[in-house]
Short mmCIF file of C-alpha atoms in Angstrom, two decimals:
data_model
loop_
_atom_site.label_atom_id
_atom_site.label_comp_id
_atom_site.label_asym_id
_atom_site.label_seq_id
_atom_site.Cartn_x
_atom_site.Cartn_y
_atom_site.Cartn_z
CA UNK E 645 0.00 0.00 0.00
CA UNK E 646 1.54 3.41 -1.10
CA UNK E 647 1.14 5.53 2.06
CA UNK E 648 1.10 9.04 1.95
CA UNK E 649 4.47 9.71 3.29
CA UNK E 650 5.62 8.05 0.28
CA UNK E 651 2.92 9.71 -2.24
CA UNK E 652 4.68 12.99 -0.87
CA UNK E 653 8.22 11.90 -1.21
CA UNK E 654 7.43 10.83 -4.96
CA UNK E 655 6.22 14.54 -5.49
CA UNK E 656 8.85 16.00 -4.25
CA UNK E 657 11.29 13.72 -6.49
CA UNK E 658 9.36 15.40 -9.14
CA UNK E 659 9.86 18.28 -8.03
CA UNK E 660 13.01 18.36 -7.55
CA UNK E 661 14.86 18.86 -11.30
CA UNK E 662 17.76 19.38 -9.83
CA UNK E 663 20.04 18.28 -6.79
CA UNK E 664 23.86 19.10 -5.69
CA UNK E 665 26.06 16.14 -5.60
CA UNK E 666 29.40 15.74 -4.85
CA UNK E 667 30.73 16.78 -8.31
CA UNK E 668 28.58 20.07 -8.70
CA UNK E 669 24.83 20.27 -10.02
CA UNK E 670 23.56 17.08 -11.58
CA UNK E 671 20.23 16.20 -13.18
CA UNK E 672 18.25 14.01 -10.80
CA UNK E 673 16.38 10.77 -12.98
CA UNK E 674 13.09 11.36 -13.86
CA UNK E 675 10.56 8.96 -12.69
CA UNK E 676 9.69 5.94 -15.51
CA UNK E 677 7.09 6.68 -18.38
CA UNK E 678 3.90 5.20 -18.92
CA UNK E 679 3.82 6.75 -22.59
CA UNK E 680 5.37 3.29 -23.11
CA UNK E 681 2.21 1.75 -22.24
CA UNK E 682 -0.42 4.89 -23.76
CA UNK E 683 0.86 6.82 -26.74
CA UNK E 684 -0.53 10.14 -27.65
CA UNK E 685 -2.63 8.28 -30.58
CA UNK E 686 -4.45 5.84 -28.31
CA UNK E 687 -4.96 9.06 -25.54
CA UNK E 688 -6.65 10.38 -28.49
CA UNK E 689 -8.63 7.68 -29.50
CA UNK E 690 -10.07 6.89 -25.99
CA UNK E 691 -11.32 10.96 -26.03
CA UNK E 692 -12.52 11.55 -29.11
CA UNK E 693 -14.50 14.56 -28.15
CA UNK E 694 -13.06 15.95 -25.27
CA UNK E 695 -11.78 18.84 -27.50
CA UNK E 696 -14.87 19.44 -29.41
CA UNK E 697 -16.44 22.67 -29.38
CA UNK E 698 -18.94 21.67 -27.55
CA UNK E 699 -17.28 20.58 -24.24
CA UNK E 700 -16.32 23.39 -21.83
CA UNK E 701 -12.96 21.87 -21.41
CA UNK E 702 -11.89 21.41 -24.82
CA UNK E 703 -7.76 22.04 -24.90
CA UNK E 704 -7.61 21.85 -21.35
CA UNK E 705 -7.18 17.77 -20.52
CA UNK E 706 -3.87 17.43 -22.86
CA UNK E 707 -1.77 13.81 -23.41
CA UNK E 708 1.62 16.02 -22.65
CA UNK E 709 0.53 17.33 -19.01
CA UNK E 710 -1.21 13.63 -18.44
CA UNK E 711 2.20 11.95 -18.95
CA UNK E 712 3.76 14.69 -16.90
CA UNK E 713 1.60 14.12 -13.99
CA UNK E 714 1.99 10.81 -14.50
CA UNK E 715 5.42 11.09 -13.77
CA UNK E 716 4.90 12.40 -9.93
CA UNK E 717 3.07 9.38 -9.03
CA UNK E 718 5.68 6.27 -10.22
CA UNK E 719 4.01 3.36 -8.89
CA UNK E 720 0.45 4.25 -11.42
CA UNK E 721 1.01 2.30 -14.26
CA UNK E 722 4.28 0.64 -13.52
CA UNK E 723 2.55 -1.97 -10.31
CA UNK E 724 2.49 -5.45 -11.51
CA UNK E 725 2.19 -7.41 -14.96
CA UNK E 726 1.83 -5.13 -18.07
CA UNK E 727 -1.96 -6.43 -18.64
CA UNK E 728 -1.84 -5.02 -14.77
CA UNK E 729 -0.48 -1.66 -15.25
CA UNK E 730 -2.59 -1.48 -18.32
CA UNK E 731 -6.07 -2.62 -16.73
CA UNK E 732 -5.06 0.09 -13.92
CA UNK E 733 -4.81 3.20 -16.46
CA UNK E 734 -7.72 1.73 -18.08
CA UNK E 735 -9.50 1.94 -15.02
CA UNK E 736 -8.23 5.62 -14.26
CA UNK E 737 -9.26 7.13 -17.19
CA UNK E 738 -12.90 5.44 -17.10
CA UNK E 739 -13.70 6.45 -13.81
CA UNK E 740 -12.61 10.30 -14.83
CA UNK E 741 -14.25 10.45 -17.84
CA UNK E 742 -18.14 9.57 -16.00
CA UNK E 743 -16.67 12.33 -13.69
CA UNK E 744 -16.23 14.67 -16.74
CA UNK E 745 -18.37 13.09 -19.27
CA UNK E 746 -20.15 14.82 -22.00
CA UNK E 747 -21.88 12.02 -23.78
CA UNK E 748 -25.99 10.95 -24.02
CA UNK E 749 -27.38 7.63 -25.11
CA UNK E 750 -27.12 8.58 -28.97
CA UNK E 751 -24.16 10.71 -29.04
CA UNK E 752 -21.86 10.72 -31.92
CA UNK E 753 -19.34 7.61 -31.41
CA UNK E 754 -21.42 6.48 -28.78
CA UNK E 755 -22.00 7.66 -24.88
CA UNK E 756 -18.48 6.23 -23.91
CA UNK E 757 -16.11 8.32 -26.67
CA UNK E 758 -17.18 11.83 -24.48
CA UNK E 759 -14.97 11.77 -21.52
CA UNK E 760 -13.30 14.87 -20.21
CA UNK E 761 -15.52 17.11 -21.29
CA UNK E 762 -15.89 19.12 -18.62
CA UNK E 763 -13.93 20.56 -15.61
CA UNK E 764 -15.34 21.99 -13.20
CA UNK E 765 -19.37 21.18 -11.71
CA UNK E 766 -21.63 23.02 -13.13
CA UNK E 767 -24.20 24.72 -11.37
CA UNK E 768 -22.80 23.46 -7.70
CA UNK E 769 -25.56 23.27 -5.45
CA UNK E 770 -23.00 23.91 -2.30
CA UNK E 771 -19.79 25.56 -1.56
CA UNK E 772 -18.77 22.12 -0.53
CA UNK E 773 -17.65 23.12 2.75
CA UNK E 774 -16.85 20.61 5.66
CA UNK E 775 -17.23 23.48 8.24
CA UNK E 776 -16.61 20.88 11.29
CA UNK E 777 -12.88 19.81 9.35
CA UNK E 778 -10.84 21.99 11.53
CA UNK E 779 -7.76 20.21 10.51
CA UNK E 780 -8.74 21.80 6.85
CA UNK E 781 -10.58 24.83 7.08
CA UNK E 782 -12.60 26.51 4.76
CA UNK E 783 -11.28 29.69 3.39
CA UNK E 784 -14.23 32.32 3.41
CA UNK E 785 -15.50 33.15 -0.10
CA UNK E 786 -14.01 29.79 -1.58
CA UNK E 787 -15.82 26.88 -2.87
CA UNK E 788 -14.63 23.44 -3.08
CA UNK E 789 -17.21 21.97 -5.31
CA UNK E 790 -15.91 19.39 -8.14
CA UNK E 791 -13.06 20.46 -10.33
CA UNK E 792 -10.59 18.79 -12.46
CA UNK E 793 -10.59 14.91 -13.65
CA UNK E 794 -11.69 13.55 -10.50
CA UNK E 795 -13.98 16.54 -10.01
CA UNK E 796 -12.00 17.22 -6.48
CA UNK E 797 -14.65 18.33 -4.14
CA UNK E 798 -14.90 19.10 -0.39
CA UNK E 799 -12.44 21.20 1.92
CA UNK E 800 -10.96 17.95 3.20
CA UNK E 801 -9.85 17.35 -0.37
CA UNK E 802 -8.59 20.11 -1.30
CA UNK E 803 -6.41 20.64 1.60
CA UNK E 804 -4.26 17.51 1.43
CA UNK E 805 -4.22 17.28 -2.46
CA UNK E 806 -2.72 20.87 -2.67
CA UNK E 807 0.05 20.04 0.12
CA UNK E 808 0.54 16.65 -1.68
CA UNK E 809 0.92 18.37 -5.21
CA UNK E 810 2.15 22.10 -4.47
CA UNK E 811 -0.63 24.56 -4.24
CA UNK E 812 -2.99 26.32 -1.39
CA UNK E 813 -5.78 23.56 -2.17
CA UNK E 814 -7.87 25.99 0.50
CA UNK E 815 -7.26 29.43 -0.81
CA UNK E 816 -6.58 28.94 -4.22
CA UNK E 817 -9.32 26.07 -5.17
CA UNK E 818 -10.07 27.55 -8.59
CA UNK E 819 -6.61 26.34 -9.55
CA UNK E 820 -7.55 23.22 -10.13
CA UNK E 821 -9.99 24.02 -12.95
CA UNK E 822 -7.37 26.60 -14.42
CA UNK E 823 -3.80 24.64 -14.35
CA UNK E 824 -4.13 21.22 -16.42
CA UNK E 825 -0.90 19.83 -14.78
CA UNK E 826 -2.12 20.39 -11.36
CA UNK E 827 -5.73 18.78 -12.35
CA UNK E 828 -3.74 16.00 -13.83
CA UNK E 829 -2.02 15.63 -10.36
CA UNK E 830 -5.09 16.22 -7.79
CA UNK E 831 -6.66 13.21 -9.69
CA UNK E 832 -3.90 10.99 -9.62
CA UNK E 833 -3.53 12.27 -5.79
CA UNK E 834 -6.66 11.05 -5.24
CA UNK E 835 -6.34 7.74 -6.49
CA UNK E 836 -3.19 6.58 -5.45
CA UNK E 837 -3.78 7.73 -2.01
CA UNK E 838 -5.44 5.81 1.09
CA UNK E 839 -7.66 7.47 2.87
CA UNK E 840 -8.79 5.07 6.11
CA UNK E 841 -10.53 2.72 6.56
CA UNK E 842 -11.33 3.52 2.51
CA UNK E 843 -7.55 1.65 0.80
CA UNK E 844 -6.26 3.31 -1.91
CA UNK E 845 -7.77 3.01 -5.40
CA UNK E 846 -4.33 2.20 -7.39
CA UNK E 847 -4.01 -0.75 -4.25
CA UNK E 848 -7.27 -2.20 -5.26
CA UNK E 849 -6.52 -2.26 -9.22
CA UNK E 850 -3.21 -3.72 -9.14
CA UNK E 851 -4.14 -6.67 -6.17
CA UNK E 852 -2.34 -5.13 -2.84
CA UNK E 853 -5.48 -4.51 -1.34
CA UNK E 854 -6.19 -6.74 1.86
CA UNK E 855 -9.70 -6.61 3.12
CA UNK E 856 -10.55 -5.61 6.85
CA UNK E 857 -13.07 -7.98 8.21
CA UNK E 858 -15.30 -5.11 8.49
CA UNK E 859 -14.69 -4.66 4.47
CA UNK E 860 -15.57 -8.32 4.25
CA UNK E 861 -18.58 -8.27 6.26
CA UNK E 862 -20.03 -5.41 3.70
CA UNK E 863 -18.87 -7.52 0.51
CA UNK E 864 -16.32 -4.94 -0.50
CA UNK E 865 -14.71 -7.27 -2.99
CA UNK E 866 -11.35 -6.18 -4.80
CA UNK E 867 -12.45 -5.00 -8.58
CA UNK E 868 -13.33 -2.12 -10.06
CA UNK E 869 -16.58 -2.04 -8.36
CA UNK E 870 -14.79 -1.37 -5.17
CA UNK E 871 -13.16 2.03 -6.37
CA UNK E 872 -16.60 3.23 -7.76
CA UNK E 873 -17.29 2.64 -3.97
CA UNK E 874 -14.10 4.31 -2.80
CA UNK E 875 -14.67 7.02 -4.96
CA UNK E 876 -18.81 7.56 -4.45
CA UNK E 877 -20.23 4.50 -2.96
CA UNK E 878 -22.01 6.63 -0.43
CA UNK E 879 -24.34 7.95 -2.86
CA UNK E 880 -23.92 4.81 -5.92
CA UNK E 881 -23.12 1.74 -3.98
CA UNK E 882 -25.99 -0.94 -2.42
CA UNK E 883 -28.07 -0.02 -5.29
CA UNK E 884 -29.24 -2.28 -7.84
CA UNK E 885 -28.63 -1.43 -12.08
CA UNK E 886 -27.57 2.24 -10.74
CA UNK E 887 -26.99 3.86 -13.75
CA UNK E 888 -23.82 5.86 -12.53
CA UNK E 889 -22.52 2.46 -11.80
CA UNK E 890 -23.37 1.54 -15.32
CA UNK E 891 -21.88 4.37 -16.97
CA UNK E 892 -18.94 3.64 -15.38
CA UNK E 893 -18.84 0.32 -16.08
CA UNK E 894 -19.44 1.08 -19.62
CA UNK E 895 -16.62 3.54 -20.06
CA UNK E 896 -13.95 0.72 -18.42
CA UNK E 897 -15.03 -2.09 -21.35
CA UNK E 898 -14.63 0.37 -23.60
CA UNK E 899 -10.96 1.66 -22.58
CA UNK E 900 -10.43 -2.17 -21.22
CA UNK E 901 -10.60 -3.49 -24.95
CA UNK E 902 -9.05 -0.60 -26.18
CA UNK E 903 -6.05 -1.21 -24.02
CA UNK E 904 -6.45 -5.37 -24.90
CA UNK E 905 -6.74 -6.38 -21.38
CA UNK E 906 -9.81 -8.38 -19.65
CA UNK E 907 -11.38 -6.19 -17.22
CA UNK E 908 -11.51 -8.49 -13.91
CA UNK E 909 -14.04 -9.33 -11.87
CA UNK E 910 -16.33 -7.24 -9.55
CA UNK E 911 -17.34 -4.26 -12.10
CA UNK E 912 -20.38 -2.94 -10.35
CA UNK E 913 -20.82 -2.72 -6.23
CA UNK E 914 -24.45 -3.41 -6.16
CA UNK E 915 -24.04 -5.78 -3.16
CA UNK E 916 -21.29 -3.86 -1.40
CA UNK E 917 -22.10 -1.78 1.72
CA UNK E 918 -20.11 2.09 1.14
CA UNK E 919 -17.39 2.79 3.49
#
């Protein structure tokens, strides 16, 4: 299990271009690629639309920052087999694009070909403020409703991911719908990181996560149903043919057989209890 204090240590190797040795200034390794395992072309062909005119956040989700990002986190995509690494980047980018998606039933390509096509919420129905987190408090005037590819909401979020990835997650929110890099690396924050008793969601795709009895008394089985229930099971999991569920489902076979990899077991969490 990646803990944090080794999430943040892996930033701050990214960070860190540069570092004095004993023979002067020397360029510190950069952490491996997964553009090995996703080229630009397939990027591409998994968002078809996320540039078109009609999606508020067309430019903004580019391959270049994705890979960069990437980069910050080196155990995503590089954990396990390659049919491993590439069921877990499969899984990534299908649970972002139902958090960004675009698409409808008929759309052009197909509901599935729309992800990223938006980032930020729109019309927010709350400023997302935790105002009992005293460990994160809320800036006054600042929202933390959903932005970026994991639409990143809630004080408690913010707060941790900015630390984690270099910006004031608490008084400079809006960041994360304005910087593509820095959305790139509050979603991949947010996935590779454990937050108790929920594991992490990179732990669960690439087999290191070990259920709690309390996990195994509410059927949280390891699949990709679980991190639809680490990531919203409050409001999605328990519930029978819930069509979030099945959106999300339906983006992972997509990207799954793009990728040539099986999906796994345990796609949907219709029988698990939410954390």
């Amino acid at each position: 299990m990646e803990s944090s204090s080794l999430i943040s240590f892996s930033l701050l190797f990214c960070f860190s271009i540069l570092f004095f040795g004993s023979n002067g200034v020397e360029a510190r390794r950069a952490p491996p690629s997964i553009s090995y395992l996703i080229s630009e072309n397939l990027f591409n062909s998994i968002f078809l639309h996320k540039d078109d005119n009609a999606c508020p956040a067309r430019n903004f989700y580019n391959y270049t920052f994705f890979i960069q990002a990437a980069k910050c986190f080196p155990s995503f995509g590089n954990t396990g087999d390659i049919a491993t690494r590439k069921r877990e980047i499969a899984a990534f980018l299908a649970q972002i694009s139902h958090e960004t998606t675009g698409g409808w039933a008929t759309a052009p390509d197909g509901p599935y070909a729309w992800g990223l096509c938006f980032k930020e919420e729109i019309n927010p129905q709350s400023n997302y403020c935790d105002s009992t987190n005293t460990q994160w408090p809320c800036y006054p005037g600042k929202s933390y409703h959903g932005r970026g590819p994991i639409q990143l909401s809630w004080n408690y979020n913010y707060g941790p991911a900015g630390k984690a990835v270099g910006f004031d997650g608490l008084r400079n929110p809006e960041i994360v719908a304005n910087n593509s890099l820095i959305a790139f690396k509050t979603g991949l924050w947010f996935w590779m990181t454990e937050q108790s008793p929920k594991p992490s969601c990179h732990d669960v795709m690439v087999g290191k996560y070990v259920p709690t009895e309390a996990d195994l008394a509410a059927n949280r089985t390891a699949g990709y149903g679980l991190v639809t229930n680490i990531i919203n099971g409050g409001l999605e999991c328990g519930i029978p043919n819930d069509a979030r569920v099945n959106d999300r489902i339906g983006f992972f076979e997509r990207y799954a057989q793009l990728f040539k990899v099986d999906t796994g077991p345990n796609l949907d969490c219709a029988n698990q209890k939410p954390f």
